[in-house]
């Protein structure tokens, strides 16, 4: 059963190749079904592998390929990729509870989003190309989470990056989409510099890039080197997982089709940075300073993004900033050593945030591409399926008990409380904003006056009556809604057998932070979480159920993303343009081109002057000879006279 793990990356790879070679001939909708079946095959293979891994004793659930890549039962290797002197890299799999958990929700959610996309992308001129990119992305993400060494992880890391670029700018004929794709690509490349520098540093100290070997020789990374390695890897994570200071590419990435937002920017790619930090947890345990940096960045990102989400009018951008905030919670958990809590929220978030984006896509589909929540309202009556499923996702993300987000986020808050009271206060305040902005989104979209019947203030006409999505889009919504409600059962605090905590224990071992909180304190913290969530939801209901005009609650400062883009434009963009213009005009135009053109003018002037000596008249040449002879005689006589 464990050998089925080889099929997990193989299915989406085969789907990608088939669609790339024959997709145009196959056409719509068969190409979509082929892509969906390929990812379904990966999910089924992951389920079979999970069953096989669960049958192993807890201490034997880490199956990997050693540096020598032997041929025993534990050698899960495809081929030797690089063998140069001391560098030996195999394309090999690390199968353990962490990678298996990632594979399950990556392939499961991806399967549902592929199915949804068949309906959402119907009639698009590049329907087949879209599924080519989706299959390539799933393959790259699976490679990332199953790799047994840093270099193969980096291959998957770059694979999801380039697929993200293709998908964000999928409608490239829009200038906004093309710009958003470039912005996402550049921000992620900045982070990737940190990944590569960390790879070089770790190899120079340990002589290996394989995780098991690095962890076994982690004592060779000490002092500045371990802190530098962890912070460089975290730099890569801030790019991929959209954390401060590299977070503001994610909202612009909403220019891509909505299934892209659900797949890449909610459920899978943006969690890659959190996964990477959890994967290298033995290194994090050696540097407390770096962990504090990670925790603080995660807490600040969660708070900043939550405040911004509270003021957005575009439904997808509001959900995008929500994603940034929720990933910030996961990073905060990693920084406090609460790795299981981070993975727990990651799994729950994949369910309800994927559902939120697909629900938003259903609304946009029914509203004929409208994304402004202030032009919606009253949709519960015309889109009942979308309304009910979105309701489940709203309550889950708002952390209203007993929905999944309450348990997942509550575990993080409890761990942070035991680690740092200031960070806990910041996280609890963020939870207040989270429930508020999610409630605002829900009320503006589904309740109140049917504003889609009215012309827009900018002169756009009223919408035709919105319509519910087809079954191929509704079915994934229902499945994800069930998961959003019940995913919290994966790690309930009073269950001691079969929980996510026990499943992941072999990966994190003694490095898990134990808060040692009493039962009474845990109940008190849970009550505080629930009260904050319900109070914020009630406040949003009171403020937004009947009106859309509250400028005092939507300050320009927050609508403009804390002027973060303006800051980068002032500090980097405009100075960069000035330097570029200076080099273009002065260095290139005057110095380099001036030197080349000056040499050409000198040669031309010399040639023009010398040309006058060639007149073609014999008398001129005789005169020249006579003058030259006279000059020579005069020179000789002068020498004789002076001597």
Coordinates of N, CA and C in Angstrom, one line a residue, residues 8 92-96 98-107 138-148 152-153 156-157 160 211 268 271-272 275-276 279 346:
X8 N 0.9 9.4 -6.5 CA 0.4 10.7 -6.1 C 0.9 11.8 -7.1
X92 N 13.8 11.8 -4.6 CA 13.3 10.8 -3.6 C 12.1 11.3 -2.8
X93 N 11.4 10.4 -2.2 CA 10.2 10.8 -1.4 C 10.5 10.6 0.1
X94 N 10.1 11.6 0.9 CA 10.0 11.5 2.3 C 8.6 11.3 2.8
X95 N 8.2 10.1 3.2 CA 6.9 9.8 3.5 C 6.8 9.7 5.0
X96 N 6.1 10.6 5.6 CA 5.8 10.6 7.1 C 4.5 11.3 7.3
X98 N 3.6 14.1 8.4 CA 3.4 15.5 8.0 C 3.2 15.6 6.5
X99 N 4.1 15.0 5.7 CA 3.9 15.0 4.2 C 2.6 14.3 3.8
X100 N 2.2 13.3 4.5 CA 1.0 12.6 4.2 C -0.3 13.5 4.5
X101 N -0.2 14.2 5.6 CA -1.3 15.1 5.9 C -1.4 16.2 4.8
X102 N -0.3 16.7 4.4 CA -0.3 17.7 3.3 C -0.8 17.2 2.0
X103 N -0.4 15.9 1.7 CA -0.9 15.3 0.4 C -2.4 15.1 0.4
X104 N -2.9 14.8 1.6 CA -4.4 14.5 1.6 C -5.2 15.7 1.3
X105 N -4.9 16.8 2.0 CA -5.7 18.0 1.8 C -5.4 18.7 0.5
X106 N -4.1 18.6 0.0 CA -3.8 19.2 -1.2 C -4.5 18.5 -2.4
X107 N -4.4 17.2 -2.4 CA -5.1 16.5 -3.5 C -6.6 16.5 -3.4
X138 N -0.7 21.1 -9.4 CA -0.9 20.1 -8.4 C 0.4 19.2 -8.4
X139 N 0.9 18.8 -9.5 CA 2.1 18.0 -9.6 C 3.3 18.7 -8.8
X140 N 3.4 20.0 -9.1 CA 4.5 20.8 -8.4 C 4.3 20.8 -6.9
X141 N 3.1 21.0 -6.5 CA 2.8 21.1 -5.0 C 3.1 19.7 -4.3
X142 N 2.7 18.7 -5.0 CA 2.9 17.3 -4.4 C 4.4 17.1 -4.4
X143 N 5.2 17.4 -5.4 CA 6.7 17.3 -5.3 C 7.2 18.1 -4.1
X144 N 6.7 19.3 -3.9 CA 7.2 20.1 -2.8 C 7.0 19.4 -1.5
X145 N 5.8 18.9 -1.2 CA 5.6 18.3 0.1 C 6.1 16.9 0.3
X146 N 6.4 16.2 -0.8 CA 6.9 14.8 -0.7 C 8.4 14.7 -0.8
X147 N 9.1 15.8 -1.1 CA 10.6 15.8 -1.4 C 11.3 15.4 -0.1
X148 N 12.4 14.6 -0.3 CA 13.2 14.2 0.9 C 14.4 15.1 1.1
X152 N 15.1 19.2 -4.1 CA 13.9 18.8 -4.8 C 12.7 19.6 -4.2
X153 N 12.7 19.9 -3.0 CA 11.7 20.8 -2.4 C 11.7 22.1 -3.2
X156 N 9.9 21.8 -6.6 CA 8.4 22.0 -6.4 C 8.1 23.4 -6.0
X157 N 8.9 24.1 -5.2 CA 8.7 25.4 -4.8 C 8.6 26.4 -6.0
X160 N 5.4 25.6 -8.3 CA 4.2 26.3 -8.0 C 4.2 27.8 -8.2
X211 N 16.9 15.9 4.3 CA 16.4 16.4 5.6 C 16.9 15.5 6.7
X268 N -3.5 25.8 -0.9 CA -2.3 25.0 -1.1 C -1.0 25.9 -1.1
X271 N 0.3 28.0 1.8 CA 0.6 27.2 3.0 C 2.0 26.6 2.8
X272 N 2.7 26.7 1.7 CA 4.0 26.1 1.5 C 5.0 26.6 2.4
X275 N 4.5 25.0 5.8 CA 4.9 23.6 5.7 C 6.4 23.6 5.8
X276 N 7.1 24.4 5.1 CA 8.6 24.4 5.1 C 9.1 24.6 6.5
X279 N 8.6 21.6 8.5 CA 9.5 20.5 8.1 C 10.9 20.7 8.7
X346 N -4.1 24.9 9.3 CA -3.9 24.8 7.8 C -4.9 23.9 7.2

